[in-house]
PDB file of C-alpha atoms in Angstrom:
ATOM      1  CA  UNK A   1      13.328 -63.085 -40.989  1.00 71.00           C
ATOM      2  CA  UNK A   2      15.288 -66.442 -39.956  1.00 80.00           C
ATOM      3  CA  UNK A   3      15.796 -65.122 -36.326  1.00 92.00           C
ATOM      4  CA  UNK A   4      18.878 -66.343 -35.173  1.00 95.00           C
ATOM      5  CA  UNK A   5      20.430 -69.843 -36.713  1.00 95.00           C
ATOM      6  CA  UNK A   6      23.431 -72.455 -35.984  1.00 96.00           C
ATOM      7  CA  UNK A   7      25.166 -74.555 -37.739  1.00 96.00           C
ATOM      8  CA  UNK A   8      25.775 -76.740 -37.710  1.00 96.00           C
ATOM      9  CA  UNK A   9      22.426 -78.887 -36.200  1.00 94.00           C
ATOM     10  CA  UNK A  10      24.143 -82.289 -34.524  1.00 95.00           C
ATOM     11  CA  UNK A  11      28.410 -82.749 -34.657  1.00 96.00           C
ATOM     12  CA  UNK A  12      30.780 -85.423 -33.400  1.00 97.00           C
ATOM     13  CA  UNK A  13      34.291 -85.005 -32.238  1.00 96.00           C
ATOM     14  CA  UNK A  14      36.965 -87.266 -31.176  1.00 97.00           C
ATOM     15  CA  UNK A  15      39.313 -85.734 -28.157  1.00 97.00           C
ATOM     16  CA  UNK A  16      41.132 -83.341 -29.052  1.00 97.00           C
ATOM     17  CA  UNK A  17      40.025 -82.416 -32.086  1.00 97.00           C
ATOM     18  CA  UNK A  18      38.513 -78.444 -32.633  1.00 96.00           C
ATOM     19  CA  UNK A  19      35.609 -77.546 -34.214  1.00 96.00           C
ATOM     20  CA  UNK A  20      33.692 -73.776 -34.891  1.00 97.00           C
ATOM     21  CA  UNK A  21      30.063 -73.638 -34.041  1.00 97.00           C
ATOM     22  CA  UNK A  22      28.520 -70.545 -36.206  1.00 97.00           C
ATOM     23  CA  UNK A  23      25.602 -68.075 -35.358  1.00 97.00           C
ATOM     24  CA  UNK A  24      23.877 -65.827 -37.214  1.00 97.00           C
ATOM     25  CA  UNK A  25      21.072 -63.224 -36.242  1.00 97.00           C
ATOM     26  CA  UNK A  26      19.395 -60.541 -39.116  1.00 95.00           C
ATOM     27  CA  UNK A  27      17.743 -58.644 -36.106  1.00 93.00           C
ATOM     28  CA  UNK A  28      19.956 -56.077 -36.137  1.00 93.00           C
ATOM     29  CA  UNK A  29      20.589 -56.811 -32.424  1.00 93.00           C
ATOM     30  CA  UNK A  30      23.456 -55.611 -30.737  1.00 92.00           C
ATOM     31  CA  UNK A  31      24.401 -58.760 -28.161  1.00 92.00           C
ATOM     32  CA  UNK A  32      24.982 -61.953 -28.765  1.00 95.00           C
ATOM     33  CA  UNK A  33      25.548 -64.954 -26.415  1.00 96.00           C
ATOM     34  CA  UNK A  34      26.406 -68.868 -26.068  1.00 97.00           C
ATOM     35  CA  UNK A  35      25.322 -71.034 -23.736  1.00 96.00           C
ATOM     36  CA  UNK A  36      25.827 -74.585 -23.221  1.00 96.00           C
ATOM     37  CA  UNK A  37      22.627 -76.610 -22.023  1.00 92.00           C
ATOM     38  CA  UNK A  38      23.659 -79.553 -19.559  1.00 91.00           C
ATOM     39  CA  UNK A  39      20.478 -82.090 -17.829  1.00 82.00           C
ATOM     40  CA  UNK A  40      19.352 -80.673 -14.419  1.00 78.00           C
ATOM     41  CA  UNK A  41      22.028 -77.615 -14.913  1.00 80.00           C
ATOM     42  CA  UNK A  42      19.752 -75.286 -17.147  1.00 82.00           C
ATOM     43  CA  UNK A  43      21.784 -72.925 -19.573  1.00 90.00           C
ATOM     44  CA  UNK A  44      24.810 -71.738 -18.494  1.00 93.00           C
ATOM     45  CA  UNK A  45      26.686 -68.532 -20.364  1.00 94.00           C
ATOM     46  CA  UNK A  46      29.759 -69.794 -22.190  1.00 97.00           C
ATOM     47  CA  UNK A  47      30.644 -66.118 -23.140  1.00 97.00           C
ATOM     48  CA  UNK A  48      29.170 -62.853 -24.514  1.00 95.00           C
ATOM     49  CA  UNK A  49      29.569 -60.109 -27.098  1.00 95.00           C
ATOM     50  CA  UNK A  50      28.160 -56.929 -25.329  1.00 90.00           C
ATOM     51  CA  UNK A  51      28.238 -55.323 -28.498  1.00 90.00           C
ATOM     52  CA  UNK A  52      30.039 -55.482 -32.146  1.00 90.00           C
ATOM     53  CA  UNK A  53      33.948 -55.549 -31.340  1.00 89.00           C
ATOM     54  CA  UNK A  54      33.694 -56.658 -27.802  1.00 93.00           C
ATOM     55  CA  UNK A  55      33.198 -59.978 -26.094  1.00 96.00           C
ATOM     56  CA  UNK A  56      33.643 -61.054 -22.023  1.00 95.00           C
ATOM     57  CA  UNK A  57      33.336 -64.567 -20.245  1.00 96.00           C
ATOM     58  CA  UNK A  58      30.782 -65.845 -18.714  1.00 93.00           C
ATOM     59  CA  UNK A  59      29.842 -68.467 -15.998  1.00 91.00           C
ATOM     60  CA  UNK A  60      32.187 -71.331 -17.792  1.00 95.00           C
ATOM     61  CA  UNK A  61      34.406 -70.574 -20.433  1.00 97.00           C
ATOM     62  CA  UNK A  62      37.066 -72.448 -19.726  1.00 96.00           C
ATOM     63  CA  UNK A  63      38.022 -74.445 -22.972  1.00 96.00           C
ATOM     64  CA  UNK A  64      36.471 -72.155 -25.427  1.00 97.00           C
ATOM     65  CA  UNK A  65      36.615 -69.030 -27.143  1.00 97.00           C
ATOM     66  CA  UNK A  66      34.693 -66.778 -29.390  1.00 97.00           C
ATOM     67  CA  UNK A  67      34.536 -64.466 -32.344  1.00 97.00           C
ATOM     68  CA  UNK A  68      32.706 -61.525 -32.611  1.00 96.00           C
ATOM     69  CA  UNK A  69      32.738 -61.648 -36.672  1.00 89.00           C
ATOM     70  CA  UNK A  70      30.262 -58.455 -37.212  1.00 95.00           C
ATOM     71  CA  UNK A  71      26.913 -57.664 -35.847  1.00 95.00           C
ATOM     72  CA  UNK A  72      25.209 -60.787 -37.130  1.00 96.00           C
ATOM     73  CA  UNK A  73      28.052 -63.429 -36.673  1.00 97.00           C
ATOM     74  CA  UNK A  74      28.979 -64.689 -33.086  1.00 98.00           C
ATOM     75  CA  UNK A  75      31.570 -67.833 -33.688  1.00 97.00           C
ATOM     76  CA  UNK A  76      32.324 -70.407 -30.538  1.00 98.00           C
ATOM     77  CA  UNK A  77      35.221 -72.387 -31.230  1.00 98.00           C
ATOM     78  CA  UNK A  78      36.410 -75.830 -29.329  1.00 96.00           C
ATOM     79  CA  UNK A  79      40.367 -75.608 -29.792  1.00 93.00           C
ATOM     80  CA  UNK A  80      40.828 -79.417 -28.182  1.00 96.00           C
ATOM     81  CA  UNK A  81      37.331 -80.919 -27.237  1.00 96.00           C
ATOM     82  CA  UNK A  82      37.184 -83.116 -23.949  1.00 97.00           C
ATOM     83  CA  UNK A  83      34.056 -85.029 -23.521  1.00 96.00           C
ATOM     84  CA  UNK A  84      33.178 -82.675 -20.462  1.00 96.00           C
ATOM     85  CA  UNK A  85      32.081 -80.802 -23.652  1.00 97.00           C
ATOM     86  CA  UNK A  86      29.509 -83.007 -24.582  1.00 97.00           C
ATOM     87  CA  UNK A  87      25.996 -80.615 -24.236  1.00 96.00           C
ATOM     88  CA  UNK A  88      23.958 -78.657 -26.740  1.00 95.00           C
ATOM     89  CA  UNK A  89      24.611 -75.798 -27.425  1.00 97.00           C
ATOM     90  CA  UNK A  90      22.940 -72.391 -27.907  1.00 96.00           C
ATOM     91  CA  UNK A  91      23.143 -68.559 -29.761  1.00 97.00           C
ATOM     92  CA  UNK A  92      21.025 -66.101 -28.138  1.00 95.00           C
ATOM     93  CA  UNK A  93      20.881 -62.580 -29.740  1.00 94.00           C
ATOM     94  CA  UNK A  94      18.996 -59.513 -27.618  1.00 90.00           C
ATOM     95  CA  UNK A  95      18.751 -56.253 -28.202  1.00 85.00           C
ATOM     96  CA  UNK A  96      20.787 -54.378 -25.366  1.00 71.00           C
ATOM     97  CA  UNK A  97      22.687 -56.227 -22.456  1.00 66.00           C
ATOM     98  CA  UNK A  98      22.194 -53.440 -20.571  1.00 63.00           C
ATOM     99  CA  UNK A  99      18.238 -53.159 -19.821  1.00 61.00           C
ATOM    100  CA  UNK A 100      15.482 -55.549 -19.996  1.00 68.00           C
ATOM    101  CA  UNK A 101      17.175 -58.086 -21.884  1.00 70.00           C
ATOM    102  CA  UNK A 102      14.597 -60.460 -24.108  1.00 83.00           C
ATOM    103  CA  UNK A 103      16.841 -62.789 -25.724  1.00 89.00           C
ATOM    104  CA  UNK A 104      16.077 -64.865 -28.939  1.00 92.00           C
ATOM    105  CA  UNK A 105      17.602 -68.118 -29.368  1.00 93.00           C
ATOM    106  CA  UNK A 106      18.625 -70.485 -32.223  1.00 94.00           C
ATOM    107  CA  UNK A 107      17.732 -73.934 -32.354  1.00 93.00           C
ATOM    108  CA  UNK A 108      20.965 -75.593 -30.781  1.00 94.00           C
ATOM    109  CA  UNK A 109      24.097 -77.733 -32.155  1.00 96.00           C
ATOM    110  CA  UNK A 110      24.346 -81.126 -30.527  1.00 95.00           C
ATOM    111  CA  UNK A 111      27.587 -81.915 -29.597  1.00 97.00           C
ATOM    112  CA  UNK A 112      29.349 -85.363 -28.525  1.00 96.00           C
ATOM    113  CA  UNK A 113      33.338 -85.789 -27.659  1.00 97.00           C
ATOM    114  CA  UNK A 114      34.293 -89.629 -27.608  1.00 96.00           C
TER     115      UNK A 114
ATOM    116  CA  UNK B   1      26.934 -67.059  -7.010  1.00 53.00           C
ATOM    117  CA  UNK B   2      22.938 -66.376  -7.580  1.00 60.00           C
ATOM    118  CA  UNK B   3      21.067 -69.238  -7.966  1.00 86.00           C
ATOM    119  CA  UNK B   4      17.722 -69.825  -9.659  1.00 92.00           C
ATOM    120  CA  UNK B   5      16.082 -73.167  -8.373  1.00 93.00           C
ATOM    121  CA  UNK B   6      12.813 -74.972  -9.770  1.00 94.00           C
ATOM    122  CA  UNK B   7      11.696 -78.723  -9.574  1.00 89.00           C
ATOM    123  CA  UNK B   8      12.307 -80.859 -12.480  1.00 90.00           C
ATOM    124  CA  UNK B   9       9.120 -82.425 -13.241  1.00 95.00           C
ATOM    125  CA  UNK B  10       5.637 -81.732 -13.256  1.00 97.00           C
ATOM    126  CA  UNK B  11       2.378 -83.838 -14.763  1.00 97.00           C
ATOM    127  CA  UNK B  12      -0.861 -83.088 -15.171  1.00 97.00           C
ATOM    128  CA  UNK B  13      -4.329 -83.601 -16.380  1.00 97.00           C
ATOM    129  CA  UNK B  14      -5.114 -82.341 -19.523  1.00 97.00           C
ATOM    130  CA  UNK B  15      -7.630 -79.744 -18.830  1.00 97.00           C
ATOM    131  CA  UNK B  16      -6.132 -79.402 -15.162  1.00 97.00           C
ATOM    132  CA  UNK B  17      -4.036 -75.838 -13.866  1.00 97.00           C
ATOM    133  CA  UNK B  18      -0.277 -76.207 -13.930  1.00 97.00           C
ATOM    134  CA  UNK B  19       1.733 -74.319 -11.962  1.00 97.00           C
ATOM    135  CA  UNK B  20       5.518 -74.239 -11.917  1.00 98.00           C
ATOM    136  CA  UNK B  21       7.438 -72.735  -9.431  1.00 97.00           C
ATOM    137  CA  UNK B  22      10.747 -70.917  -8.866  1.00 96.00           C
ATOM    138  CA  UNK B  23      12.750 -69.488  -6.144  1.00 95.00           C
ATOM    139  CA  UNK B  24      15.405 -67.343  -6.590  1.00 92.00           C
ATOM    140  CA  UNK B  25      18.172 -65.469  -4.678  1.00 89.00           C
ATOM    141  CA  UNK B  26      19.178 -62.052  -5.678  1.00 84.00           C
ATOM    142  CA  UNK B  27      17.036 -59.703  -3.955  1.00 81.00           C
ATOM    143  CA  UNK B  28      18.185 -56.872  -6.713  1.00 83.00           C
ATOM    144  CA  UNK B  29      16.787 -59.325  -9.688  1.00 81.00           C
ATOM    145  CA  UNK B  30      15.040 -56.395 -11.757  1.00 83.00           C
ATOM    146  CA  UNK B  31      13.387 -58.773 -14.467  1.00 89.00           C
ATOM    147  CA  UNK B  32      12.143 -62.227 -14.016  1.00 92.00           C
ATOM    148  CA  UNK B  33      11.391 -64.617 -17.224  1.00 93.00           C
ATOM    149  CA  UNK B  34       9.440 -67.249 -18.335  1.00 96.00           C
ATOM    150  CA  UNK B  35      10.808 -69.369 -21.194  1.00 95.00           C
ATOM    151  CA  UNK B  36      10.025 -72.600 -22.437  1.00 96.00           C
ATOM    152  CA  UNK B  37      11.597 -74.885 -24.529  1.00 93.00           C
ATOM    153  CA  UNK B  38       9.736 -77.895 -26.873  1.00 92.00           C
ATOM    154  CA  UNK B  39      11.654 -80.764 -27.795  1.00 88.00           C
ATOM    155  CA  UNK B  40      14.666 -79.789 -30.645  1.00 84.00           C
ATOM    156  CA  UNK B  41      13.952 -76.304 -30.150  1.00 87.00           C
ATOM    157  CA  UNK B  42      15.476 -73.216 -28.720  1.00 89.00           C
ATOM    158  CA  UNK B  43      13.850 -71.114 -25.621  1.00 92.00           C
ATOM    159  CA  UNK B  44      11.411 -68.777 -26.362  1.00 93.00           C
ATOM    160  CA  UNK B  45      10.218 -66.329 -24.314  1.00 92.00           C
ATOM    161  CA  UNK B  46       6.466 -67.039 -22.754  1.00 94.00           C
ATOM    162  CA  UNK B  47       6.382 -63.864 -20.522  1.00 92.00           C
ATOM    163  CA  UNK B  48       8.273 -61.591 -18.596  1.00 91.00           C
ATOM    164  CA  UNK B  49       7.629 -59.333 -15.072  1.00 91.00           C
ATOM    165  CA  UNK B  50       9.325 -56.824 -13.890  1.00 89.00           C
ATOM    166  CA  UNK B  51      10.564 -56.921  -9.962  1.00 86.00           C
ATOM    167  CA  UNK B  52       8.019 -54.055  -8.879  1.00 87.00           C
ATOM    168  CA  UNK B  53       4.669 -55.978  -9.889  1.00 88.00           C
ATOM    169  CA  UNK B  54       3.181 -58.558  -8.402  1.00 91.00           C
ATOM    170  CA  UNK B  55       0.995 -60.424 -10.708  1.00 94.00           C
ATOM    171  CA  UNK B  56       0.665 -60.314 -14.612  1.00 93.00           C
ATOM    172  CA  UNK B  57      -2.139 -61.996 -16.579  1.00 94.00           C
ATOM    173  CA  UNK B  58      -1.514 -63.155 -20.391  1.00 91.00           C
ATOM    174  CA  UNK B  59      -5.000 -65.108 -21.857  1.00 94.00           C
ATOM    175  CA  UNK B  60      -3.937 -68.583 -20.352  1.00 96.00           C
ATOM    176  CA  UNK B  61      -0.765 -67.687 -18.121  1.00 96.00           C
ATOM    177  CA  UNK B  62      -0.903 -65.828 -14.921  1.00 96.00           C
ATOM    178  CA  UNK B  63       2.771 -65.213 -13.454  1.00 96.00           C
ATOM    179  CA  UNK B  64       2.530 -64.222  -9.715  1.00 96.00           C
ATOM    180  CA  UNK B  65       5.883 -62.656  -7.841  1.00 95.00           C
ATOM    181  CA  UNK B  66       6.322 -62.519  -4.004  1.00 93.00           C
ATOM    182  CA  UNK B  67       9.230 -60.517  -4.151  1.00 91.00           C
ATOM    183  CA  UNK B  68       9.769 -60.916  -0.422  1.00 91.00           C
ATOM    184  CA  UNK B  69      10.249 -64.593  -0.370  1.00 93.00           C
ATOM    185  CA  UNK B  70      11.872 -64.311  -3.603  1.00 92.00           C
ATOM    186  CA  UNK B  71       9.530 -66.754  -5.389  1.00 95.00           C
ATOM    187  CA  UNK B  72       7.720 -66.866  -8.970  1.00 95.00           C
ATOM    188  CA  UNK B  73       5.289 -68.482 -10.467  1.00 97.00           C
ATOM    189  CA  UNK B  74       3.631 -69.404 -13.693  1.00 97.00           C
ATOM    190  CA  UNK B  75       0.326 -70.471 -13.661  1.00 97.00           C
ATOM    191  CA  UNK B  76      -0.934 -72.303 -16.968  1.00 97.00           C
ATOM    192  CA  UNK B  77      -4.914 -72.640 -17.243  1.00 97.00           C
ATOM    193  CA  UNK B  78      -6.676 -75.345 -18.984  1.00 97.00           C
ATOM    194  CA  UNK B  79      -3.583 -76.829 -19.879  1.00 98.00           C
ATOM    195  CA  UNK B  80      -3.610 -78.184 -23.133  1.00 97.00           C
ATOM    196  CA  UNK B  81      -1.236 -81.771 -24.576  1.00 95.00           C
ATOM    197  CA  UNK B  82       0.894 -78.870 -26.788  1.00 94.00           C
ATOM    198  CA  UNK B  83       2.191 -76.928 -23.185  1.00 96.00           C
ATOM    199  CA  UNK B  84       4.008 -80.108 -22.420  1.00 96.00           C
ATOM    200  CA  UNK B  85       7.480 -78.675 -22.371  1.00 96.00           C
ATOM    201  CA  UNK B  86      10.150 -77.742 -20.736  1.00 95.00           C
ATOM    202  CA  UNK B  87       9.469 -74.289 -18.723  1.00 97.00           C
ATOM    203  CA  UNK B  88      12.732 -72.298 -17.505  1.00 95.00           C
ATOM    204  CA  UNK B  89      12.638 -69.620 -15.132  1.00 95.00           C
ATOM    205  CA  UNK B  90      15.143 -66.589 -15.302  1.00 92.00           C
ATOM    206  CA  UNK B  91      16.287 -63.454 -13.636  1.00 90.00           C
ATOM    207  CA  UNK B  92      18.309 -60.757 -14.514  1.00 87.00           C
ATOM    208  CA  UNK B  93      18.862 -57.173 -13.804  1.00 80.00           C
ATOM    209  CA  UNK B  94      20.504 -54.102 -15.200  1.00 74.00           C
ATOM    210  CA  UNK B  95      24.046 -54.492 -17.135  1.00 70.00           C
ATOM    211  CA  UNK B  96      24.227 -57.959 -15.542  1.00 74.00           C
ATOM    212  CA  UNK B  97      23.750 -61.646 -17.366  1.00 81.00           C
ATOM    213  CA  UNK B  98      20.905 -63.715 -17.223  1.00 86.00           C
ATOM    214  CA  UNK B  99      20.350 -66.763 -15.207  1.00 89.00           C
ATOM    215  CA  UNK B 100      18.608 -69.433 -15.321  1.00 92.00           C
ATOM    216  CA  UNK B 101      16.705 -72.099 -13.320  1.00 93.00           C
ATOM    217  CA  UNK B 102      17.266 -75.969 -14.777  1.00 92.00           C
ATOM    218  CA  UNK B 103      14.097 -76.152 -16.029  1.00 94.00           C
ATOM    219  CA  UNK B 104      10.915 -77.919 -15.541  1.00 96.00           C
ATOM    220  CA  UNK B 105       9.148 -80.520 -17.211  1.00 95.00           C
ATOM    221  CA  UNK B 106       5.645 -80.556 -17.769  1.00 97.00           C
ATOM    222  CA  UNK B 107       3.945 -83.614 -18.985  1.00 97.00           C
ATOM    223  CA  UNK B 108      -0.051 -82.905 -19.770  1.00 97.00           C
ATOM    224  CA  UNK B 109      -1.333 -86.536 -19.888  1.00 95.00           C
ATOM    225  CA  UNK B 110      -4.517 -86.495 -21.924  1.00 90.00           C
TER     226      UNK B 110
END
């Protein structure tokens, strides 16, 4: 089992230009999740996918939106990056949203906006 | 909102106890986390407690809860070069997200 990947691994953008970060998981786990990794800020939640067909903001979504694709596939997509947008970025997958809530995470996209 | 607070940095002696501490503030917090991060890599879950214990033991890490003060702890023994890392504490409780602390750096100088 891979777990849960990204790709892709490191990306540059000019302003304004878009760009679709994928996720995969083959755990068979209903939620999905990004996050956005900042220094001193920890992770914050970008946005969610409860379950296959739904998804809901999180803490900062502002300038992004998602795809729920199927149960493995969780898509973030940057419409018009702004360097505020610079951070790594990371899929999580877990089981259930609803209970103890172990998630798994990829290994992160690097992203920089000049 | 809920906040999850822990210091930055930490160093210490190879050999040495580490422990990393977190304060949190929702009193309803129903599971509290233990992830850490190496460099280029994901988090991965080190341990877990729920809110109604107050101490779990894993071979090397001890995580203690004062639920009262609203303050957990992970307690590394015989810390070894590979636990230097990033540790992040987290919280969460039923049909709610997860949050997270900014993590803490531990540097185990040989």
């Amino acid at each position: 089992n891979a777990g849960v990947t990204q790709t892709p691994k490191f990306q540059v953008l000019k302003t304004g230009q878009s760009m679709t970060l994928q996720c995969a998981q083959d755990m068979n786990h209903n939620s999905m999740y990004w996050y956005r990794q900042d220094p001193g800020m920890g992770l914050r939640l970008i946005y969610y996918s409860a379950s296959e067909g739904t998804t809901d903001k999180g803490e900062v979504p502002n300038g992004y939106n998602v795809s729920r694709l199927n149960k493995r596939e969780f898509s973030l997509r940057l419409e018009s990056a702004a360097p505020s947008q610079t951070s790594v970025y990371f899929c999580a997958s877990s089981g259930d949203h609803s209970s103890y809530n172990e998630q798994f995470f990829g290994p992160g996209t690097r992203l920089t906006v000049l | 909102g809920e906040d999850v607070e822990q210091s930055l940095f930490l160093s210490v002696r190879e050999g040495d106890s580490s422990v990393i501490n977190c304060t949190y503030t929702d009193s309803s917090s129903t599971y509290l986390y233990w992830y850490k991060q190496e460099p280029g890599a994901g988090l991965q879950l080190l341990t877990y407690i729920f809110s109604n214990m107050d101490m779990k033991q894993d071979q090397r890490l001890t995580v203690l809860l004062n639920k009262k003060d609203k303050h957990l702890s992970l307690r590394i023994a015989d810390t070894q070069t590979g636990d230097s890392a990033i540790y992040f504490c987290a919280e969460s409780k039923e049909d709610d997200d997860m949050r997270f602390g900014a993590g803490t750096r531990l540097t185990v100088k040989p």
